[in-house]
Short mmCIF file of C-alpha atoms in Angstrom, two decimals:
data_model
loop_
_atom_site.label_atom_id
_atom_site.label_comp_id
_atom_site.label_asym_id
_atom_site.label_seq_id
_atom_site.Cartn_x
_atom_site.Cartn_y
_atom_site.Cartn_z
CA MET A 1 106.60 166.16 176.38
CA ALA A 2 106.61 168.89 179.03
CA ASP A 3 109.23 171.61 179.07
CA THR A 4 111.88 171.30 181.77
CA THR A 5 111.84 174.24 184.16
CA VAL A 6 115.16 176.05 184.28
CA ALA A 7 116.05 178.52 187.00
CA SER A 8 115.82 182.09 185.76
CA GLY A 9 119.36 182.78 186.92
CA LEU A 10 120.95 180.38 184.41
CA THR A 11 123.25 181.81 181.77
CA VAL A 12 123.01 180.69 178.14
CA GLN A 13 126.22 178.68 178.64
CA GLN A 14 124.72 176.88 181.63
CA TRP A 15 121.56 176.18 179.64
CA ASP A 16 123.61 174.69 176.80
CA ASP A 17 125.58 172.52 179.25
CA LYS A 18 122.38 171.23 180.83
CA PHE A 19 120.88 170.56 177.39
CA PHE A 20 123.93 168.51 176.39
CA ARG A 21 123.88 166.46 179.60
CA GLU A 22 120.21 165.63 179.10
CA TYR A 23 120.84 164.84 175.44
CA LEU A 24 123.53 162.34 176.44
CA THR A 25 121.56 160.67 179.23
CA GLU A 26 118.13 160.47 177.60
CA ASN A 27 118.88 159.17 174.10
CA ARG A 28 118.06 155.53 173.31
CA PHE A 29 121.72 154.45 173.28
CA ALA A 30 122.78 156.31 176.44
CA GLY A 31 123.42 153.14 178.45
CA GLU A 32 126.03 151.98 175.94
CA MET A 33 127.92 155.26 175.56
CA GLY A 34 131.18 155.90 177.40
CA SER A 35 134.58 157.53 177.01
CA ASP A 36 136.83 154.47 177.24
CA GLU A 37 137.73 151.55 174.97
CA ALA A 38 135.41 149.22 176.91
CA SER A 39 132.26 151.03 175.72
CA ILE A 40 130.07 149.86 172.85
CA ILE A 41 129.78 153.47 171.68
CA GLN A 42 133.04 155.21 172.50
CA VAL A 43 132.65 158.99 172.80
CA LYS A 44 135.56 161.40 172.32
CA GLU A 45 135.55 165.15 172.70
CA ASP A 46 139.17 165.87 171.80
CA LEU A 47 138.25 168.51 169.24
CA THR A 48 136.36 170.62 171.79
CA LYS A 49 139.76 171.53 173.19
CA LYS A 50 141.79 171.86 169.96
CA PRO A 51 141.15 172.59 166.26
CA GLY A 52 140.69 169.87 163.67
CA ASP A 53 138.15 168.04 161.52
CA SER A 54 138.64 164.48 162.76
CA VAL A 55 139.35 162.35 165.82
CA THR A 56 141.53 159.23 165.83
CA PHE A 57 140.47 156.25 167.93
CA ALA A 58 142.97 153.58 169.01
CA LEU A 59 141.39 150.18 168.40
CA VAL A 60 142.33 147.61 171.02
CA ASN A 61 142.04 143.85 170.55
CA ARG A 62 142.04 141.13 173.20
CA LEU A 63 145.36 139.65 174.32
CA SER A 64 145.55 135.89 173.75
CA GLN A 65 149.05 134.79 174.80
CA SER A 66 149.42 132.43 177.74
CA ALA A 67 151.08 133.75 180.89
CA ILE A 68 154.84 133.61 181.31
CA THR A 69 155.26 131.63 184.51
CA GLY A 70 157.86 130.96 187.19
CA SER A 71 161.39 132.01 186.37
CA ASP A 72 160.83 132.05 182.61
CA THR A 73 162.01 135.25 180.94
CA LEU A 74 159.35 137.77 179.99
CA GLU A 75 161.70 140.18 178.22
CA GLY A 76 161.61 139.42 174.52
CA ASN A 77 158.48 137.29 174.93
CA GLU A 78 155.97 140.10 175.34
CA GLU A 79 152.78 139.79 173.36
CA ARG A 80 152.35 142.24 170.55
CA MET A 81 149.35 144.47 171.17
CA ASP A 82 147.71 144.62 167.76
CA SER A 83 146.36 148.14 168.04
CA ARG A 84 145.29 150.01 164.95
CA SER A 85 143.58 153.33 164.49
CA PHE A 86 140.29 154.59 163.09
CA ARG A 87 139.84 158.16 161.91
CA LEU A 88 136.40 159.69 162.32
CA TYR A 89 135.46 162.95 160.59
CA VAL A 90 133.01 165.46 162.04
CA ASP A 91 130.55 167.86 160.41
CA LYS A 92 128.17 170.62 161.51
CA ARG A 93 124.57 169.52 162.16
CA ARG A 94 121.82 171.95 163.20
CA ASN A 95 118.14 172.78 163.31
CA GLY A 96 115.98 175.60 164.60
CA VAL A 97 112.45 176.80 165.24
CA ARG A 98 110.64 180.13 165.19
CA VAL A 99 108.45 181.03 168.11
CA ALA A 100 105.53 183.06 166.78
CA GLU A 101 104.00 186.02 168.62
CA ILE A 102 106.48 185.74 171.43
CA ASP A 103 106.43 188.29 174.21
CA GLU A 104 109.09 190.94 173.74
CA GLN A 105 110.03 190.57 177.39
CA TYR A 106 111.03 186.87 177.04
CA SER A 107 114.57 186.38 178.25
CA ALA A 108 117.12 184.36 176.29
CA ILE A 109 116.54 181.48 178.70
CA ASN A 110 112.74 181.56 178.46
CA LEU A 111 112.99 181.61 174.68
CA ARG A 112 115.15 178.51 174.76
CA ASN A 113 112.80 176.79 177.18
CA ALA A 114 109.89 177.39 174.81
CA ALA A 115 111.62 175.35 172.11
CA LYS A 116 113.66 173.01 174.29
CA ALA A 117 111.40 169.94 174.12
CA VAL A 118 111.22 169.77 170.33
CA LEU A 119 114.87 170.65 169.79
CA LYS A 120 116.09 168.08 172.29
CA ASP A 121 113.86 165.43 170.73
CA TRP A 122 115.22 166.31 167.29
CA SER A 123 118.86 166.22 168.43
CA MET A 124 118.41 162.80 170.02
CA LYS A 125 116.68 161.44 166.91
CA ASP A 126 119.50 162.83 164.78
CA THR A 127 122.07 160.99 166.90
CA GLU A 128 120.04 157.77 166.96
CA SER A 129 119.69 157.93 163.17
CA LEU A 130 123.45 158.30 162.73
CA ILE A 131 124.09 155.34 165.06
CA ILE A 132 121.60 153.09 163.21
CA GLN A 133 122.95 154.03 159.80
CA ALA A 134 126.48 153.38 161.10
CA LEU A 135 125.52 149.92 162.37
CA ALA A 136 124.15 148.91 158.97
CA SER A 137 126.84 150.64 156.90
CA VAL A 138 129.35 148.85 154.71
CA ASN A 139 132.87 150.28 154.63
CA GLY A 140 131.66 153.71 155.70
CA THR A 141 128.80 153.92 153.16
CA ASN A 142 125.14 153.82 154.17
CA PHE A 143 123.70 150.45 153.15
CA ALA A 144 121.05 152.00 150.90
CA SER A 145 123.72 153.89 148.93
CA ALA A 146 126.30 151.11 148.72
CA SER A 147 126.74 149.38 145.37
CA SER A 148 126.81 145.60 145.05
CA THR A 149 130.59 145.86 144.55
CA VAL A 150 131.03 147.70 147.85
CA ARG A 151 128.72 145.27 149.68
CA ASP A 152 130.61 142.26 148.31
CA ALA A 153 134.01 143.72 149.20
CA TRP A 154 132.83 144.38 152.77
CA LEU A 155 131.37 140.87 153.09
CA ALA A 156 134.55 139.23 151.77
CA ASP A 157 136.64 140.99 154.43
CA ASN A 158 134.07 140.34 157.20
CA LEU A 159 133.05 136.71 156.65
CA ASP A 160 134.01 136.03 160.27
CA ARG A 161 131.78 138.91 161.36
CA VAL A 162 128.62 138.38 159.30
CA TYR A 163 125.84 135.89 160.06
CA PHE A 164 123.14 134.80 157.61
CA ALA A 165 120.29 132.90 159.26
CA SER A 166 120.18 130.61 156.23
CA GLY A 167 123.75 129.47 156.88
CA TYR A 168 125.09 131.13 153.73
CA ALA A 169 128.87 131.43 153.92
CA GLY A 170 129.78 132.87 150.53
CA ALA A 171 131.07 136.31 149.63
CA THR A 172 128.26 137.61 147.37
CA HIS A 173 126.00 139.76 149.50
CA ALA A 174 122.93 139.65 147.25
CA THR A 175 123.05 135.84 147.10
CA GLY A 176 123.17 135.60 150.87
CA MET A 177 120.11 137.83 151.15
CA THR A 178 118.06 135.92 148.57
CA GLU A 179 118.57 132.68 150.50
CA LEU A 180 116.62 134.11 153.45
CA ASP A 181 113.02 132.85 153.71
CA THR A 182 110.38 133.12 156.39
CA SER A 183 109.98 129.36 156.88
CA SER A 184 113.28 128.91 158.72
CA ASP A 185 115.27 132.15 158.75
CA LYS A 186 113.49 134.37 161.26
CA LEU A 187 115.43 135.45 164.35
CA THR A 188 115.52 132.77 167.07
CA ALA A 189 117.31 132.19 170.37
CA ALA A 190 119.61 129.72 168.61
CA ASP A 191 120.65 132.47 166.17
CA ILE A 192 121.64 134.72 169.05
CA THR A 193 123.77 131.97 170.58
CA ALA A 194 125.39 131.35 167.19
CA MET A 195 126.20 135.04 166.75
CA LYS A 196 127.71 135.17 170.23
CA TYR A 197 129.83 132.10 169.43
CA LYS A 198 131.01 133.79 166.24
CA ALA A 199 132.06 136.87 168.23
CA LEU A 200 133.92 134.92 170.93
CA VAL A 201 135.42 132.07 168.93
CA THR A 202 135.24 132.38 165.14
CA ALA A 203 135.98 136.08 164.72
CA SER A 204 139.63 136.97 164.22
CA PRO A 205 140.49 139.02 166.13
CA LYS A 206 137.82 138.16 168.66
CA ILE A 207 135.20 140.71 169.70
CA ARG A 208 135.34 141.89 173.29
CA PRO A 209 132.13 141.85 175.37
CA ILE A 210 131.46 144.73 177.72
CA ARG A 211 131.52 144.41 181.50
CA SER A 212 128.66 145.53 183.72
CA ALA A 213 129.84 147.79 186.53
CA GLU A 214 126.87 146.69 188.64
CA ASN A 215 127.41 142.91 188.72
CA GLY A 216 130.81 142.38 187.06
CA ARG A 217 129.38 140.12 184.36
CA HIS A 218 130.20 140.35 180.68
CA TYR A 219 127.56 140.99 178.02
CA PHE A 220 127.02 141.63 174.35
CA ILE A 221 124.21 143.90 173.18
CA LEU A 222 121.95 142.84 170.30
CA TYR A 223 120.05 145.66 168.56
CA THR A 224 116.99 144.58 166.55
CA ASP A 225 114.14 146.27 164.75
CA PRO A 226 110.56 145.70 166.06
CA ARG A 227 109.80 142.97 163.50
CA LEU A 228 112.75 140.78 164.48
CA PHE A 229 112.06 141.42 168.15
CA ARG A 230 108.48 140.26 167.60
CA ASP A 231 109.64 137.15 165.71
CA LEU A 232 112.01 136.26 168.54
CA LYS A 233 109.29 136.42 171.18
CA ALA A 234 106.90 134.46 168.95
CA GLU A 235 109.32 131.55 168.46
CA SER A 236 107.74 128.14 169.03
CA SER A 237 108.06 127.13 172.72
CA SER A 238 109.56 130.63 173.26
CA PRO A 239 112.71 129.85 175.29
CA ILE A 240 113.40 133.60 175.42
CA ILE A 241 110.25 134.30 177.43
CA GLN A 242 111.01 131.55 179.94
CA ALA A 243 114.53 132.90 180.36
CA GLN A 244 113.17 136.31 181.40
CA ARG A 245 111.45 134.83 184.43
CA GLU A 246 114.80 133.54 185.62
CA SER A 247 116.80 136.73 184.97
CA VAL A 248 114.67 139.45 186.55
CA LYS A 249 117.10 139.88 189.47
CA GLU A 250 120.07 140.11 187.13
CA MET A 251 118.45 142.94 185.20
CA GLU A 252 117.41 145.00 188.22
CA ASN A 253 119.35 148.24 188.85
CA ASN A 254 121.69 147.58 185.94
CA ARG A 255 122.55 150.52 183.69
CA LEU A 256 122.78 148.27 180.63
CA PHE A 257 119.15 147.16 180.92
CA GLN A 258 116.15 149.28 180.00
CA GLY A 259 112.45 148.53 180.19
CA GLY A 260 111.43 145.93 177.61
CA ASP A 261 114.93 144.48 177.10
CA LEU A 262 115.38 140.72 176.95
CA LEU A 263 118.31 138.61 178.17
CA TRP A 264 119.53 135.40 176.55
CA ASP A 265 122.83 133.59 176.97
CA GLY A 266 124.72 136.68 178.11
CA VAL A 267 123.26 138.82 175.31
CA ILE A 268 120.99 141.78 176.09
CA ILE A 269 118.43 142.15 173.31
CA LYS A 270 117.15 145.67 172.67
CA GLU A 271 114.24 146.63 170.45
CA ILE A 272 115.11 149.83 168.58
CA HIS A 273 111.95 151.30 167.10
CA GLN A 274 113.77 153.73 164.83
CA MET A 275 115.60 150.86 163.12
CA TYR A 276 112.38 150.11 161.25
CA ASP A 277 112.07 153.71 160.07
CA GLU A 278 115.71 153.86 158.98
CA LEU A 279 116.28 150.39 157.51
CA ALA A 280 112.97 148.77 156.49
CA THR A 281 112.99 150.37 153.04
CA PRO A 282 116.59 149.56 151.99
CA PHE A 283 116.11 145.95 153.19
CA ALA A 284 112.65 145.47 151.67
CA ASN A 285 112.19 142.44 149.39
CA LEU A 286 115.84 141.41 149.40
CA GLY A 287 114.98 137.87 150.53
CA ASP A 288 113.66 134.76 148.80
CA SER A 289 112.20 135.34 145.30
CA GLY A 290 112.72 139.07 145.65
CA THR A 291 109.49 139.35 147.63
CA THR A 292 110.61 138.43 151.16
CA GLU A 293 111.19 141.16 153.73
CA THR A 294 114.56 141.08 155.48
CA GLY A 295 116.00 142.77 158.54
CA CYS A 296 119.19 143.17 160.56
CA ALA A 297 120.32 142.43 164.08
CA PHE A 298 123.62 143.81 165.32
CA LEU A 299 125.49 142.00 168.08
CA CYS A 300 127.84 144.59 169.55
CA GLY A 301 130.83 144.44 171.85
CA ALA A 302 133.43 147.02 172.84
CA GLN A 303 134.28 149.77 170.34
CA ALA A 304 131.53 148.91 167.88
CA ILE A 305 130.72 152.58 167.21
CA GLY A 306 132.73 155.79 167.52
CA ALA A 307 131.22 159.20 168.30
CA ALA A 308 133.41 162.30 168.04
CA TYR A 309 132.37 165.78 169.17
CA ALA A 310 134.24 168.87 168.00
CA LYS A 311 131.51 171.09 169.41
CA ARG A 312 128.77 170.20 171.87
CA TRP A 313 125.18 171.17 171.15
CA THR A 314 124.91 174.94 171.62
CA SER A 315 122.00 177.32 171.14
CA LYS A 316 121.62 180.58 169.24
CA GLU A 317 118.77 183.04 168.90
CA GLU A 318 117.73 185.22 165.99
CA THR A 319 115.21 188.04 165.52
CA PHE A 320 112.86 188.24 162.53
CA ASP A 321 110.21 190.58 161.14
CA TYR A 322 111.64 193.79 162.52
CA GLY A 323 112.03 192.30 165.98
CA ASP A 324 108.46 191.05 166.26
CA LYS A 325 109.32 187.35 166.21
CA LYS A 326 112.23 185.35 167.52
CA GLY A 327 113.72 181.97 166.84
CA VAL A 328 116.16 179.62 168.51
CA ALA A 329 118.49 177.08 166.92
CA ILE A 330 120.84 174.39 168.15
CA GLU A 331 123.96 173.17 166.43
CA SER A 332 126.74 170.71 167.01
CA ILE A 333 129.82 169.57 165.15
CA TYR A 334 130.12 165.83 165.49
CA GLY A 335 130.28 162.52 163.67
CA ILE A 336 129.27 158.92 164.32
CA LYS A 337 130.60 155.91 162.43
CA LYS A 338 131.07 152.19 162.77
CA MET A 339 134.64 151.50 163.93
CA GLN A 340 136.75 149.58 161.41
CA PHE A 341 140.36 148.53 161.20
CA GLY A 342 142.55 147.53 158.29
CA SER A 343 143.26 143.80 158.25
CA GLY A 344 145.72 144.29 155.39
CA SER A 345 149.03 146.11 155.29
CA THR A 346 147.61 149.48 156.44
CA ASP A 347 144.84 150.89 158.66
CA THR A 348 142.61 151.36 155.61
CA ALA A 349 143.26 148.15 153.66
CA ASP A 350 140.75 145.26 153.78
CA LEU A 351 138.54 146.91 156.39
CA LYS A 352 136.98 144.81 159.13
CA ASP A 353 134.29 145.86 161.59
CA GLN A 354 135.96 146.31 164.96
CA GLY A 355 133.36 145.35 167.54
CA MET A 356 130.26 143.76 166.04
CA ILE A 357 128.61 140.84 164.26
CA THR A 358 126.01 141.74 161.62
CA GLY A 359 123.11 139.29 161.33
CA TYR A 360 120.63 139.06 158.44
CA PHE A 361 117.18 137.50 158.82
CA ALA A 362 113.90 137.05 157.02
CA THR A 363 110.81 138.68 158.51
CA THR A 364 107.33 139.99 157.69
CA ASN A 365 105.73 143.40 158.07
#
């Protein structure tokens, strides 16, 4: 990756601002990030303007009441807007590099440019890792670290938001996983339609799709790892592939679509390479007979993930070895979590995932 040339007149603050803009626009999930409640990944920067260690998101559900018509009275018949909150904590995250044998005359900007490519790549991977771990998490705990008790409690509260390809409908997570086998439980087009139906009809409250600004249509996003993406394209008779020939125009010049994405039944399917790196090990051999590989697909609508920034990525420099060598570091204070709301008596009781359906499938490496 080539370094981006920055005008020599830039200040360090301007460099940091440019770095942050590129970080936001170039990461794998950039097309789904936005500041409002209609975004799949809702970004808030409240803490950049005031002190604190957390940001609170208002979770908005779809209104379902029929219209009050004619001369009927609206006062006293308003629909209650079931809005709950989700608190997201932030933490400092940072990394740095030393630039060996650097010229003493390097300016602060040139020093940053020398390390910019690797630091920007690292910061984007850090964010992508947090998003992937959040998608797979259960009640705020990374899947790999969650006990069977935590997994079962999450499943019991999210039965209307979890899809097992085998058709399992119980509340014991491990049992649902062991029913997955490669003969009939790989990801298919029919599974995607079933997950969409669950989001729009079965889920309570229903999950809101996002609206494309380019064509006004509504979509869900399905994130899959490369194995499930491969299985989907290899499905017998491959209805997915045929559908792509008919949807090329719809995908052109649309911010939600990126190269390689697929479209099926109003669902944009995205292959996320890093999902394999992050999740293949914790989901290894959880399927049939304890020897079948399993994987996840996440069908996401509005407010699936929250991202809170208390401090944007900023750079610092340091001198080592009596001034002979220099280094540059970047740091940010932020947090990323799956949005959840309390379906019980409080915002934290009987937690449900706000904007997504989690799907479990069998696969092979």
